[in-house]
Structures are given as structure tokens and as C-alpha cells.
Amino acid sequence: MSVALALLAGLMGLCVDLFVREAWRLDAWSPDFMVLVILWLGTTRTWTQGAVIASALGLIADGFAGSPAGLHMLHALLLFYLSRGLSSRVLFQGFIGRMLLGLVGGLTGLFLFAALGKLVLPDGQVALRLTELVVPRIVVVVLFVPLGFPVLDRLESTFVRQPERDVL
Amino acid sequence: MPRSSSPRRPIVVGLLLIGAAVGLLIADHASTGRGPVSVALSAMVGPLHRAISAAGHDTRALWSHYVALSEVHEDNATLRARLGELEERAASVDGLRAENQRLRALLELADTRKDLRLRSARVVGRSVSDFFRVLKLTLEVDPQGEDLVDTRGGADLAVGMPVIAPGGVVGQLRSVDGDRAEVLMLTDLRSAIDVVLETSRARGVAVGTGEPDRYAARLEYLQRNEATAIDERVVTSGDDGRYPAGLVVGRVTSVKPQAHGLFQDAEVEPFVDLSALEEVYIVLGPSGLTADGSELQREKVPASAPAGGPR
């Protein structure tokens, strides 16, 4: 159930992303819900479970993006590992903490994608696109991570049955 | 924070997934065109993609047509202002066109009445009285002269001079004061013009009715036995020594014999729209030419003929 919810949340994120892009043509300022969900997975899921979900979402994102199969998958996987590795050492709590995670995740995710994009895209285009995206994407991710995480947490607590615990 | 149960499992899974992703990339890169996995993925998410895109497109249309109307309001305001400006300009053009037509008609009148010395004047006001029908003129413009501004003032004008317009008689000068003059309209109670009916040749005197709500004159001294027809034109006879003969006054609108007496009652409606007059001509006197501009044919007296002989 937890995996299904995460996949569904990721899929919803992709759909919202697509809808917002189509409806308001925000382009670079469009909120990257995929990155949001991947970063959230890193703070809430195990290595294995999170990696599988991130890969699946990345693959679906490839389908939506029309990019070469595996590109978004690899990007999502690496971003998940980054988020998971960071959150296993640093506790990103509160608004500021999550903003910090958003900053690191957004920036790294963007440069990671640019690095991967160089495999399939001409160098000049990647650099140009990176220049256009860097500020809006960082701003958007930094703002949306602290806002989106509580929503995803709430969804999970609502739909996923928590194991019973004895409370002393 | 949840932890994996086996320490090696995540590494193995991670390596497998990374390997799969890299493998997919390589396979896609190696294939000509799009790889089979890319094609399959696109086909899988295609319906959802299309549905969301359509929803986004509809939302965009809804937004741009109904919600984001601030620009439309601005455009609307700009266009309204522009429309007002253009309407003002169109009104100005219409005014100029109407003035042009009036002046053209005035010039045509001057062309057709070359037997008269005419002087143009512009109507600047009308009497604000229930009893008197007076026009106020300014004598600045003279389209017949070389200069538009006439410097003669009212020096060559005299009280009683006929005033005409392209439609016919307007009235006579009532007073002259510098470059200002007043016209006693033919519909004023004090106006009397000696007239003749064009077809029946019946004679009478057109006296203004002075009515405040319409412009009309009644025919007095119209013989009872004259066959007067409705719509018959009424022209000046020239017998009063004031109005030249042949100037159109108006048309007969009603004829009614008096119950007793020698005359019949008739009413004349002026041809000139006295309520909308803008320019008029003042008749200064005969020009010494015929109406078409040729010299008057003087009767030649043979040199051998005795003076004072029959004409």
C-alpha cells in the first residue's frame, strides 16, 4: 500500500506538472513535482523500496517526456540516493530544514540531469537550457519542498495503515 | 527513518536498477529512431498524457477567455478611447462634408444668379423669441472674393436688402451694424413679400405667420377666382421694388377660399430650411448681367432713327 501510494503520488505529481505546463505555460517556473516526490521518497522510504519506486516513476516520466528510456529513470534513481543519503545523516525538519533539502536536491538534481542530458543532447543546448532553468527551478523546488512534504505526509498517514505500537 | 533489513540488498537492487537504466539508455541510443522501450512507454502513458494535455488546454482556454480578462479590460479601454477619437474625427469629417455641400450649393446659386450682385454671410444665431423670426449674421466670409475674409464690413449693405439661400428667399436685412447684420425672416409677422404663383400667375403678398413651432407664411390678397394648386411654387414678383423677380419663396401647402369676400386663404412653406441655415447671400443689387452671365442685350437704336421713337 505504501509503495502504491508513493507511485500514485509520483504519478499525480507528473500529471499535475503536465497539466500546469499545458494550462499556464510556466515553462521554467513550472513546479517540478517529480523532484518533490523523489526527495520525499528519500526521507521516508528504505533504500530498496525508494529506489524501486523512484526508478518506476523515472520510467513513467520518460514516457511523459518523450525522452530516451532510462534517462529520467537514472536521474530519479540518483536523486533518490542523494536525498536518501543526505537524510540518513542530516535531519531535515521544519520549514527551513526542508527548504535546505529543496535547495540541495533541486540544484543537484538539475546539474545531475544536465550531466545525464549531455549523453543524449548536444552540449550547447544543455548549457543554454541549464542557464535558463537554474534560478527558477531552484526557487520553485526550494519553495515547494517545505509546502509539499506535509501534504504527502498527511496523505500517507491517511491512507497507509501504520503498524500498531505500544505506547507507554 | 526506516532501514532495510539486509545490508547488501539495497546495493544489489540499486546496482540492478542503475544497470537497467543505463542499459535502456544504451539500447535507446543504439537503435535508429526511438527505442522499443521508449515507444512502449509512450504508448502506455499516451492516453493519460493526452487526457491531461486536453484538460490543461481547456483550462488554458477557460483562463484566457474568462478569467484573465485584465488585459482585455485594458484593451477595451484603449479601444474605446480610440473609438471615441475616431468618432470625433468622423463627426468632424461629416461636418466638413455638410459644410462643403452647403458652400457648393451656395456657389451654384451664385452661378445661376449672375444677374445679381451677391455677398455671402454666415449665420451665427437665431432670435430667441416666440414672436420674432430673426437671423443674426456675420459678414466675415465672402467665397466670391479672392480673400476669404471680407474687409468691407457692412459698408455696402443697406436695410431691406433681400437675403437668399440655395433654396430660395430667406428674408430681408433688418439692421446692419459693422460686420454684423440681422435678417427679418420671411416667416416673421413683420415680413411681407410681393409674390406670384408660378403656374397660375396669381398674385399675392406672402406675410409671415410668426408661429414659433414652424416656419410658414400666408398668402394675402390672393384672388378668390384664381385657380391655385397645392404644391405650386411661389416666386417673387419683383413688384415691391425690394426683391428681384423670380426668386423662389416656397410652395403652397394649403388653399381655402374665404367664406365671404374677394380672396382665398393659402399658406406657403418656404423651400429654404430656415432652421438649419448656415450661410446666406445678401442681394446687393443687379449686376448688369443676365442670369447666365452674359451681358444684357441693350436695344440698339439706329443712328438714323429719330430720338424718342417707338421701342
CSV table of C-alpha atoms in Angstrom, one decimal:
chain,number,residue,atom,x,y,z
A,1,MET,CA,0.0,0.0,0.0
A,2,SER,CA,2.8,2.3,0.9
A,3,VAL,CA,4.5,1.6,-2.5
A,4,ALA,CA,1.3,2.0,-4.4
A,5,LEU,CA,0.6,5.3,-2.6
A,6,ALA,CA,4.1,6.6,-3.4
A,7,LEU,CA,3.7,5.6,-7.0
A,8,LEU,CA,0.3,7.2,-7.2
A,9,ALA,CA,1.7,10.3,-5.6
A,10,GLY,CA,4.5,10.4,-8.1
A,11,LEU,CA,2.2,9.8,-11.0
A,12,MET,CA,-0.1,12.5,-9.7
A,13,GLY,CA,2.9,14.8,-9.5
A,14,LEU,CA,3.8,14.1,-13.1
A,15,CYS,CA,0.2,14.7,-14.1
A,16,VAL,CA,0.0,18.0,-12.2
A,17,ASP,CA,3.3,19.0,-13.7
A,18,LEU,CA,2.0,18.3,-17.2
A,19,PHE,CA,-1.3,20.0,-16.5
A,20,VAL,CA,0.3,23.1,-15.1
A,21,ARG,CA,2.7,23.3,-18.1
A,22,GLU,CA,-0.1,22.9,-20.5
A,23,ALA,CA,-2.6,25.2,-18.8
A,24,TRP,CA,-0.3,28.1,-17.9
A,25,ARG,CA,2.8,27.6,-19.9
A,26,LEU,CA,5.0,28.4,-17.0
A,27,ASP,CA,7.9,26.6,-18.6
A,28,ALA,CA,11.0,27.1,-16.3
A,29,TRP,CA,8.8,28.3,-13.4
A,30,SER,CA,6.6,25.2,-13.6
A,31,PRO,CA,6.8,23.3,-10.2
A,32,ASP,CA,8.8,20.1,-10.6
A,33,PHE,CA,6.5,17.7,-8.7
A,34,MET,CA,8.6,14.7,-9.8
A,35,VAL,CA,11.7,16.1,-8.0
A,36,LEU,CA,9.5,16.9,-5.0
A,37,VAL,CA,8.2,13.3,-4.7
A,38,ILE,CA,11.7,11.8,-5.3
A,39,LEU,CA,13.1,14.0,-2.5
A,40,TRP,CA,10.2,13.0,-0.3
A,41,LEU,CA,10.9,9.3,-1.0
A,42,GLY,CA,14.4,9.8,0.2
A,43,THR,CA,13.2,11.0,3.6
A,44,THR,CA,10.5,8.4,4.1
A,45,ARG,CA,11.5,5.2,2.3
A,46,THR,CA,14.1,2.5,2.7
A,47,TRP,CA,16.9,2.3,0.2
A,48,THR,CA,15.4,-0.6,-1.7
A,49,GLN,CA,11.8,0.4,-1.7
A,50,GLY,CA,12.6,4.0,-2.5
A,51,ALA,CA,15.0,3.1,-5.4
A,52,VAL,CA,12.3,0.8,-6.9
A,53,ILE,CA,9.6,3.5,-6.7
A,54,ALA,CA,12.0,6.2,-8.0
A,55,SER,CA,13.0,4.0,-10.9
A,56,ALA,CA,9.4,3.3,-11.8
A,57,LEU,CA,8.5,6.9,-11.6
A,58,GLY,CA,11.5,7.9,-13.7
A,59,LEU,CA,10.5,5.4,-16.3
A,60,ILE,CA,7.0,6.8,-16.4
A,61,ALA,CA,8.5,10.3,-16.6
A,62,ASP,CA,10.4,9.1,-19.6
A,63,GLY,CA,7.1,8.1,-21.2
A,64,PHE,CA,5.6,11.5,-20.5
A,65,ALA,CA,8.7,13.4,-21.5
A,66,GLY,CA,9.4,11.6,-24.7
A,67,SER,CA,13.0,11.3,-23.7
A,68,PRO,CA,15.2,8.2,-24.3
A,69,ALA,CA,14.0,5.4,-22.0
A,70,GLY,CA,16.2,5.3,-18.9
A,71,LEU,CA,17.2,9.0,-18.7
A,72,HIS,CA,14.6,10.1,-16.2
A,73,MET,CA,14.9,6.7,-14.6
A,74,LEU,CA,18.6,7.1,-13.9
A,75,HIS,CA,18.1,10.7,-12.9
A,76,ALA,CA,15.3,9.8,-10.4
A,77,LEU,CA,17.4,7.0,-9.0
A,78,LEU,CA,20.5,9.1,-8.4
A,79,LEU,CA,18.4,11.9,-6.9
A,80,PHE,CA,16.7,9.4,-4.6
A,81,TYR,CA,20.1,8.1,-3.5
A,82,LEU,CA,21.3,11.7,-2.9
A,83,SER,CA,18.2,12.5,-0.9
A,84,ARG,CA,18.3,9.2,1.0
A,85,GLY,CA,22.0,9.6,1.8
A,86,LEU,CA,21.6,13.1,3.0
A,87,SER,CA,18.5,12.4,5.1
A,88,SER,CA,20.2,9.4,6.7
A,89,ARG,CA,22.9,11.8,8.1
A,90,VAL,CA,21.1,15.1,8.5
A,91,LEU,CA,17.6,15.6,9.9
A,92,PHE,CA,15.7,17.9,7.5
A,93,GLN,CA,12.9,19.1,9.8
A,94,GLY,CA,10.8,22.2,9.8
A,95,PHE,CA,10.3,24.7,7.1
A,96,ILE,CA,13.9,25.9,6.9
A,97,GLY,CA,15.3,22.4,7.0
A,98,ARG,CA,13.1,21.2,4.2
A,99,MET,CA,13.9,24.4,2.2
A,100,LEU,CA,17.6,23.4,2.6
A,101,LEU,CA,16.9,19.9,1.3
A,102,GLY,CA,15.0,21.5,-1.6
A,103,LEU,CA,17.9,23.7,-2.3
A,104,VAL,CA,20.4,20.9,-2.3
A,105,GLY,CA,18.1,18.5,-4.1
A,106,GLY,CA,16.9,21.0,-6.7
A,107,LEU,CA,20.4,22.2,-7.5
A,108,THR,CA,22.0,18.7,-7.6
A,109,GLY,CA,19.0,17.3,-9.5
A,110,LEU,CA,19.3,20.0,-12.1
A,111,PHE,CA,23.0,19.5,-12.6
A,112,LEU,CA,22.6,15.8,-12.5
A,113,PHE,CA,20.1,15.9,-15.2
A,114,ALA,CA,22.3,18.3,-17.2
A,115,ALA,CA,25.1,15.8,-16.9
A,116,LEU,CA,22.9,12.9,-18.0
A,117,GLY,CA,21.4,15.1,-20.7
A,118,LYS,CA,24.8,15.5,-22.2
A,119,LEU,CA,24.7,11.8,-23.1
A,120,VAL,CA,21.8,12.4,-25.4
A,121,LEU,CA,21.7,16.1,-26.2
A,122,PRO,CA,24.2,18.4,-27.9
A,123,ASP,CA,26.5,20.2,-25.4
A,124,GLY,CA,25.4,23.7,-26.4
A,125,GLN,CA,21.7,23.0,-25.8
A,126,VAL,CA,22.3,21.6,-22.4
A,127,ALA,CA,24.3,24.5,-21.2
A,128,LEU,CA,21.9,27.0,-22.6
A,129,ARG,CA,18.9,25.2,-21.1
A,130,LEU,CA,20.7,24.9,-17.8
A,131,THR,CA,21.3,28.7,-17.7
A,132,GLU,CA,17.6,29.3,-18.2
A,133,LEU,CA,16.5,26.8,-15.7
A,134,VAL,CA,18.9,27.2,-12.8
A,135,VAL,CA,17.2,30.1,-11.0
A,136,PRO,CA,13.6,29.4,-11.5
A,137,ARG,CA,13.9,25.7,-10.8
A,138,ILE,CA,15.9,26.2,-7.6
A,139,VAL,CA,13.4,28.8,-6.4
A,140,VAL,CA,10.4,26.6,-7.2
A,141,VAL,CA,11.8,23.5,-5.6
A,142,VAL,CA,13.0,25.4,-2.5
A,143,LEU,CA,9.5,26.7,-2.1
A,144,PHE,CA,7.6,23.6,-2.9
A,145,VAL,CA,9.5,21.1,-0.8
A,146,PRO,CA,8.5,22.6,2.6
A,147,LEU,CA,5.0,23.0,1.3
A,148,GLY,CA,4.6,19.7,-0.4
A,149,PHE,CA,6.2,17.4,2.2
A,150,PRO,CA,3.5,17.9,4.8
A,151,VAL,CA,0.8,17.2,2.2
A,152,LEU,CA,2.5,14.0,1.2
A,153,ASP,CA,3.0,13.0,4.8
A,154,ARG,CA,-0.6,13.7,5.5
A,155,LEU,CA,-1.7,11.6,2.6
A,156,GLU,CA,0.4,8.8,3.7
A,157,SER,CA,-0.9,8.9,7.3
A,158,THR,CA,-4.4,9.0,6.0
A,159,PHE,CA,-4.2,6.1,3.5
A,160,VAL,CA,-1.4,3.9,4.8
A,161,ARG,CA,-2.1,1.8,7.9
A,162,GLN,CA,0.6,2.3,10.4
A,163,PRO,CA,1.8,-0.7,12.4
A,164,GLU,CA,0.4,-0.9,15.8
A,165,ARG,CA,2.7,0.3,18.5
A,166,ASP,CA,2.5,0.1,22.2
A,167,VAL,CA,2.6,3.4,23.8
A,168,LEU,CA,4.0,3.6,27.3
B,1,MET,CA,13.8,6.6,9.5
B,2,PRO,CA,13.1,3.1,8.0
B,3,ARG,CA,16.0,0.8,7.5
B,4,SER,CA,16.5,-2.1,5.0
B,5,SER,CA,16.6,-5.4,6.6
B,6,SER,CA,19.6,-6.8,4.7
B,7,PRO,CA,22.7,-4.5,4.3
B,8,ARG,CA,23.6,-5.9,0.8
B,9,ARG,CA,20.1,-5.9,-0.6
B,10,PRO,CA,19.9,-2.2,-1.3
B,11,ILE,CA,23.2,-2.2,-3.0
B,12,VAL,CA,22.3,-5.1,-5.2
B,13,VAL,CA,18.9,-3.6,-6.0
B,14,GLY,CA,20.5,-0.2,-6.6
B,15,LEU,CA,23.1,-1.6,-8.9
B,16,LEU,CA,20.5,-3.6,-10.8
B,17,LEU,CA,18.3,-0.5,-11.3
B,18,ILE,CA,21.2,1.7,-12.3
B,19,GLY,CA,22.3,-1.0,-14.7
B,20,ALA,CA,18.8,-1.3,-16.1
B,21,ALA,CA,18.6,2.4,-16.6
B,22,VAL,CA,22.0,2.6,-18.3
B,23,GLY,CA,21.1,-0.4,-20.4
B,24,LEU,CA,17.9,1.2,-21.5
B,25,LEU,CA,19.8,4.4,-22.4
B,26,ILE,CA,22.3,2.5,-24.4
B,27,ALA,CA,19.7,0.4,-26.1
B,28,ASP,CA,17.8,3.5,-27.0
B,29,HIS,CA,20.9,5.3,-28.2
B,30,ALA,CA,21.9,2.3,-30.3
B,31,SER,CA,18.6,1.9,-32.0
B,32,THR,CA,17.7,4.0,-35.1
B,33,GLY,CA,15.0,6.4,-34.1
B,34,ARG,CA,13.3,5.7,-30.8
B,35,GLY,CA,14.0,2.5,-28.9
B,36,PRO,CA,11.3,-0.1,-28.4
B,37,VAL,CA,11.1,0.7,-24.7
B,38,SER,CA,10.6,4.4,-25.3
B,39,VAL,CA,7.9,3.6,-27.8
B,40,ALA,CA,6.2,1.2,-25.4
B,41,LEU,CA,6.4,3.7,-22.6
B,42,SER,CA,4.9,6.4,-24.8
B,43,ALA,CA,2.1,4.1,-25.8
B,44,MET,CA,1.4,3.3,-22.2
B,45,VAL,CA,1.2,6.8,-20.9
B,46,GLY,CA,-0.2,8.2,-24.2
B,47,PRO,CA,-3.9,8.2,-23.3
B,48,LEU,CA,-3.2,9.7,-19.8
B,49,HIS,CA,-0.9,12.2,-21.4
B,50,ARG,CA,-3.5,13.2,-24.0
B,51,ALA,CA,-6.2,13.5,-21.4
B,52,ILE,CA,-4.2,15.7,-19.1
B,53,SER,CA,-3.0,17.8,-22.0
B,54,ALA,CA,-6.5,18.3,-23.2
B,55,ALA,CA,-7.6,19.2,-19.7
B,56,GLY,CA,-4.7,21.7,-19.4
B,57,HIS,CA,-5.5,23.1,-22.8
B,58,ASP,CA,-9.2,23.5,-21.9
B,59,THR,CA,-8.2,25.1,-18.6
B,60,ARG,CA,-5.9,27.5,-20.5
B,61,ALA,CA,-8.7,28.4,-22.9
B,62,LEU,CA,-11.1,28.9,-20.0
B,63,TRP,CA,-8.5,31.0,-18.2
B,64,SER,CA,-7.7,33.1,-21.2
B,65,HIS,CA,-11.3,33.6,-22.2
B,66,TYR,CA,-13.0,34.2,-18.9
B,67,VAL,CA,-10.5,34.6,-16.1
B,68,ALA,CA,-7.5,36.6,-17.3
B,69,LEU,CA,-9.6,39.5,-18.6
B,70,SER,CA,-7.4,42.2,-17.1
B,71,GLU,CA,-5.7,42.7,-20.4
B,72,VAL,CA,-9.0,42.6,-22.2
B,73,HIS,CA,-10.2,45.4,-19.9
B,74,GLU,CA,-7.2,47.4,-20.8
B,75,ASP,CA,-7.6,46.7,-24.5
B,76,ASN,CA,-11.2,47.6,-24.2
B,77,ALA,CA,-10.4,50.9,-22.6
B,78,THR,CA,-7.8,51.7,-25.2
B,79,LEU,CA,-10.1,50.7,-28.0
B,80,ARG,CA,-13.0,52.7,-26.5
B,81,ALA,CA,-10.7,55.8,-26.3
B,82,ARG,CA,-9.6,55.1,-29.9
B,83,LEU,CA,-13.2,54.7,-31.0
B,84,GLY,CA,-14.2,58.0,-29.3
B,85,GLU,CA,-11.3,59.7,-31.1
B,86,LEU,CA,-12.3,58.2,-34.4
B,87,GLU,CA,-16.0,59.1,-33.9
B,88,GLU,CA,-15.0,62.6,-33.1
B,89,ARG,CA,-12.9,62.7,-36.3
B,90,ALA,CA,-15.8,61.1,-38.3
B,91,ALA,CA,-18.2,63.7,-36.9
B,92,SER,CA,-15.7,66.4,-37.9
B,93,VAL,CA,-15.5,64.9,-41.4
B,94,ASP,CA,-19.2,64.7,-41.6
B,95,GLY,CA,-19.5,68.3,-40.5
B,96,LEU,CA,-16.9,69.3,-43.1
B,97,ARG,CA,-18.7,67.3,-45.8
B,98,ALA,CA,-22.0,69.0,-44.9
B,99,GLU,CA,-20.4,72.4,-44.9
B,100,ASN,CA,-18.8,71.6,-48.2
B,101,GLN,CA,-22.2,70.7,-49.7
B,102,ARG,CA,-23.7,73.8,-48.3
B,103,LEU,CA,-21.0,76.0,-49.7
B,104,ARG,CA,-21.1,74.2,-53.0
B,105,ALA,CA,-24.9,74.8,-53.2
B,106,LEU,CA,-24.2,78.4,-52.3
B,107,LEU,CA,-21.7,78.7,-55.2
B,108,GLU,CA,-24.1,77.1,-57.6
B,109,LEU,CA,-26.7,79.6,-56.6
B,110,ALA,CA,-24.2,82.4,-57.3
B,111,ASP,CA,-23.5,80.8,-60.6
B,112,THR,CA,-27.2,80.6,-61.6
B,113,ARG,CA,-27.9,84.1,-60.5
B,114,LYS,CA,-25.2,86.1,-62.2
B,115,ASP,CA,-27.7,88.9,-62.7
B,116,LEU,CA,-27.5,89.7,-59.0
B,117,ARG,CA,-24.6,91.1,-57.0
B,118,LEU,CA,-24.4,88.8,-54.1
B,119,ARG,CA,-22.5,88.9,-50.8
B,120,SER,CA,-22.1,85.9,-48.6
B,121,ALA,CA,-22.6,86.0,-44.9
B,122,ARG,CA,-22.6,83.4,-42.2
B,123,VAL,CA,-25.5,82.7,-39.8
B,124,VAL,CA,-24.3,83.0,-36.3
B,125,GLY,CA,-27.6,83.0,-34.3
B,126,ARG,CA,-31.3,83.0,-34.3
B,127,SER,CA,-33.7,85.0,-32.3
B,128,VAL,CA,-34.8,83.5,-29.0
B,129,SER,CA,-38.3,84.9,-29.1
B,130,ASP,CA,-41.8,83.4,-29.5
B,131,PHE,CA,-42.9,86.2,-31.8
B,132,PHE,CA,-40.0,87.3,-33.9
B,133,ARG,CA,-38.2,85.4,-36.5
B,134,VAL,CA,-34.8,87.0,-36.9
B,135,LEU,CA,-31.4,85.6,-38.1
B,136,LYS,CA,-28.1,87.1,-36.9
B,137,LEU,CA,-25.4,87.2,-39.5
B,138,THR,CA,-21.7,87.9,-39.5
B,139,LEU,CA,-20.2,89.3,-42.7
B,140,GLU,CA,-16.7,87.9,-42.5
B,141,VAL,CA,-16.7,85.3,-45.2
B,142,ASP,CA,-17.0,86.0,-48.9
B,143,PRO,CA,-16.5,82.9,-51.1
B,144,GLN,CA,-16.9,85.0,-54.2
B,145,GLY,CA,-13.9,87.2,-53.4
B,146,GLU,CA,-10.3,86.3,-53.7
B,147,ASP,CA,-9.8,86.6,-50.0
B,148,LEU,CA,-11.8,84.6,-47.6
B,149,VAL,CA,-12.0,87.4,-45.1
B,150,ASP,CA,-14.0,90.3,-46.5
B,151,THR,CA,-12.9,93.6,-45.1
B,152,ARG,CA,-15.8,95.6,-46.4
B,153,GLY,CA,-17.8,95.2,-43.2
B,154,GLY,CA,-21.3,96.4,-43.7
B,155,ALA,CA,-20.5,99.5,-45.7
B,156,ASP,CA,-22.2,98.2,-48.9
B,157,LEU,CA,-25.2,96.9,-47.1
B,158,ALA,CA,-28.5,98.6,-46.5
B,159,VAL,CA,-31.6,97.7,-44.5
B,160,GLY,CA,-34.2,96.0,-46.7
B,161,MET,CA,-31.7,94.1,-48.9
B,162,PRO,CA,-33.0,90.7,-49.8
B,163,VAL,CA,-31.3,87.7,-48.3
B,164,ILE,CA,-31.4,84.4,-50.2
B,165,ALA,CA,-30.0,80.9,-49.8
B,166,PRO,CA,-29.7,78.0,-52.3
B,167,GLY,CA,-33.4,77.0,-51.7
B,168,GLY,CA,-34.8,80.5,-52.2
B,169,VAL,CA,-35.7,83.6,-50.3
B,170,VAL,CA,-34.7,83.8,-46.6
B,171,GLY,CA,-35.9,87.3,-45.8
B,172,GLN,CA,-34.5,90.8,-45.8
B,173,LEU,CA,-31.9,92.8,-43.9
B,174,ARG,CA,-33.4,94.3,-40.8
B,175,SER,CA,-30.3,96.0,-39.5
B,176,VAL,CA,-26.6,96.4,-40.2
B,177,ASP,CA,-24.0,97.1,-37.6
B,178,GLY,CA,-20.4,96.9,-38.7
B,179,ASP,CA,-19.7,93.3,-39.6
B,180,ARG,CA,-23.0,92.2,-38.0
B,181,ALA,CA,-26.4,92.2,-39.5
B,182,GLU,CA,-29.9,90.9,-38.7
B,183,VAL,CA,-32.3,89.3,-41.1
B,184,LEU,CA,-36.0,89.5,-40.9
B,185,MET,CA,-37.1,86.1,-42.0
B,186,LEU,CA,-39.9,85.7,-44.4
B,187,THR,CA,-41.9,83.9,-41.7
B,188,ASP,CA,-41.7,86.8,-39.3
B,189,LEU,CA,-45.0,88.6,-38.7
B,190,ARG,CA,-43.5,91.9,-39.9
B,191,SER,CA,-42.3,90.4,-43.3
B,192,ALA,CA,-44.3,91.0,-46.5
B,193,ILE,CA,-43.2,89.9,-49.9
B,194,ASP,CA,-44.9,90.6,-53.2
B,195,VAL,CA,-45.2,87.2,-54.8
B,196,VAL,CA,-46.7,85.4,-57.8
B,197,LEU,CA,-47.7,81.8,-58.2
B,198,GLU,CA,-45.5,80.3,-60.8
B,199,THR,CA,-48.2,78.3,-62.8
B,200,SER,CA,-51.4,80.1,-62.2
B,201,ARG,CA,-49.7,83.6,-62.2
B,202,ALA,CA,-52.0,84.6,-59.3
B,203,ARG,CA,-50.6,87.4,-57.3
B,204,GLY,CA,-50.5,87.9,-53.6
B,205,VAL,CA,-48.5,89.0,-50.6
B,206,ALA,CA,-46.6,86.4,-48.5
B,207,VAL,CA,-46.8,87.5,-44.9
B,208,GLY,CA,-45.0,85.5,-42.2
B,209,THR,CA,-47.2,83.7,-39.7
B,210,GLY,CA,-44.7,84.2,-36.9
B,211,GLU,CA,-45.5,80.8,-35.4
B,212,PRO,CA,-42.8,79.6,-33.0
B,213,ASP,CA,-43.1,75.9,-33.8
B,214,ARG,CA,-42.9,76.1,-37.6
B,215,TYR,CA,-41.8,78.2,-40.5
B,216,ALA,CA,-44.6,79.3,-42.7
B,217,ALA,CA,-46.2,82.3,-44.4
B,218,ARG,CA,-49.7,83.0,-45.5
B,219,LEU,CA,-50.7,84.4,-48.9
B,220,GLU,CA,-52.8,87.5,-48.6
B,221,TYR,CA,-54.8,89.2,-51.3
B,222,LEU,CA,-55.0,86.1,-53.3
B,223,GLN,CA,-57.9,86.5,-55.6
B,224,ARG,CA,-60.8,84.1,-54.9
B,225,ASN,CA,-61.2,83.3,-58.6
B,226,GLU,CA,-57.6,82.3,-59.1
B,227,ALA,CA,-57.1,78.5,-59.6
B,228,THR,CA,-54.4,77.9,-57.0
B,229,ALA,CA,-53.0,74.4,-56.7
B,230,ILE,CA,-51.3,72.7,-53.8
B,231,ASP,CA,-47.5,72.4,-54.2
B,232,GLU,CA,-47.5,75.2,-56.7
B,233,ARG,CA,-44.3,77.2,-56.5
B,234,VAL,CA,-44.4,80.8,-55.2
B,235,VAL,CA,-41.8,83.2,-56.6
B,236,THR,CA,-41.1,86.9,-56.0
B,237,SER,CA,-42.9,89.2,-58.4
B,238,GLY,CA,-40.4,92.0,-58.2
B,239,ASP,CA,-43.2,94.5,-57.9
B,240,ASP,CA,-42.4,95.6,-54.4
B,241,GLY,CA,-39.1,97.1,-55.6
B,242,ARG,CA,-37.2,95.2,-52.9
B,243,TYR,CA,-37.0,91.6,-54.0
B,244,PRO,CA,-35.8,90.8,-57.6
B,245,ALA,CA,-38.3,89.0,-59.6
B,246,GLY,CA,-38.2,85.2,-59.9
B,247,LEU,CA,-36.7,84.3,-56.5
B,248,VAL,CA,-38.3,81.2,-55.2
B,249,VAL,CA,-40.2,81.7,-51.9
B,250,GLY,CA,-41.8,78.3,-51.3
B,251,ARG,CA,-44.6,76.1,-52.2
B,252,VAL,CA,-48.3,76.3,-51.5
B,253,THR,CA,-49.3,73.9,-48.8
B,254,SER,CA,-53.0,74.7,-48.3
B,255,VAL,CA,-55.7,76.7,-50.1
B,256,LYS,CA,-59.0,77.6,-48.6
B,257,PRO,CA,-61.5,80.1,-50.0
B,258,GLN,CA,-62.8,82.6,-47.5
B,259,ALA,CA,-66.5,82.3,-46.6
B,260,HIS,CA,-67.1,85.8,-47.7
B,261,GLY,CA,-65.1,88.3,-49.6
B,262,LEU,CA,-62.8,88.5,-52.6
B,263,PHE,CA,-59.9,86.5,-51.5
B,264,GLN,CA,-58.9,83.0,-50.6
B,265,ASP,CA,-56.6,81.8,-47.8
B,266,ALA,CA,-53.4,80.0,-48.8
B,267,GLU,CA,-50.3,79.0,-46.9
B,268,VAL,CA,-46.8,78.8,-48.1
B,269,GLU,CA,-44.0,76.7,-46.8
B,270,PRO,CA,-40.5,78.1,-47.5
B,271,PHE,CA,-38.2,76.0,-49.6
B,272,VAL,CA,-35.3,77.1,-47.5
B,273,ASP,CA,-34.8,75.1,-44.3
B,274,LEU,CA,-34.7,78.1,-42.1
B,275,SER,CA,-34.0,76.1,-39.0
B,276,ALA,CA,-30.7,74.8,-40.4
B,277,LEU,CA,-29.3,77.7,-42.3
B,278,GLU,CA,-25.6,78.2,-42.0
B,279,GLU,CA,-24.7,80.5,-44.9
B,280,VAL,CA,-26.7,83.0,-46.9
B,281,TYR,CA,-26.3,85.5,-49.7
B,282,ILE,CA,-27.3,89.1,-49.4
B,283,VAL,CA,-28.5,90.6,-52.7
B,284,LEU,CA,-26.7,93.9,-53.1
B,285,GLY,CA,-28.5,94.7,-56.4
B,286,PRO,CA,-28.5,93.9,-60.1
B,287,SER,CA,-25.1,93.1,-61.6
B,288,GLY,CA,-25.9,94.3,-65.1
B,289,LEU,CA,-25.6,90.8,-66.5
B,290,THR,CA,-28.1,88.2,-67.4
B,291,ALA,CA,-28.7,85.2,-65.1
B,292,ASP,CA,-26.2,83.1,-67.1
B,293,GLY,CA,-23.6,85.8,-67.0
B,294,SER,CA,-23.8,87.3,-70.5
B,295,GLU,CA,-24.1,91.0,-71.0
B,296,LEU,CA,-27.6,92.4,-71.1
B,297,GLN,CA,-28.8,93.0,-74.7
B,298,ARG,CA,-29.4,96.6,-75.0
B,299,GLU,CA,-31.8,97.7,-77.6
B,300,LYS,CA,-29.7,99.2,-80.5
B,301,VAL,CA,-31.0,102.4,-81.8
B,302,PRO,CA,-30.2,103.1,-85.4
B,303,ALA,CA,-28.2,106.2,-85.9
B,304,SER,CA,-30.7,107.5,-88.5
B,305,ALA,CA,-33.7,106.8,-86.3
B,306,PRO,CA,-35.2,109.8,-84.6
B,307,ALA,CA,-34.7,110.1,-80.8
B,308,GLY,CA,-37.7,109.1,-78.6
B,309,GLY,CA,-39.1,106.9,-81.3
B,310,PRO,CA,-41.1,103.7,-80.7
B,311,ARG,CA,-39.2,100.9,-79.0
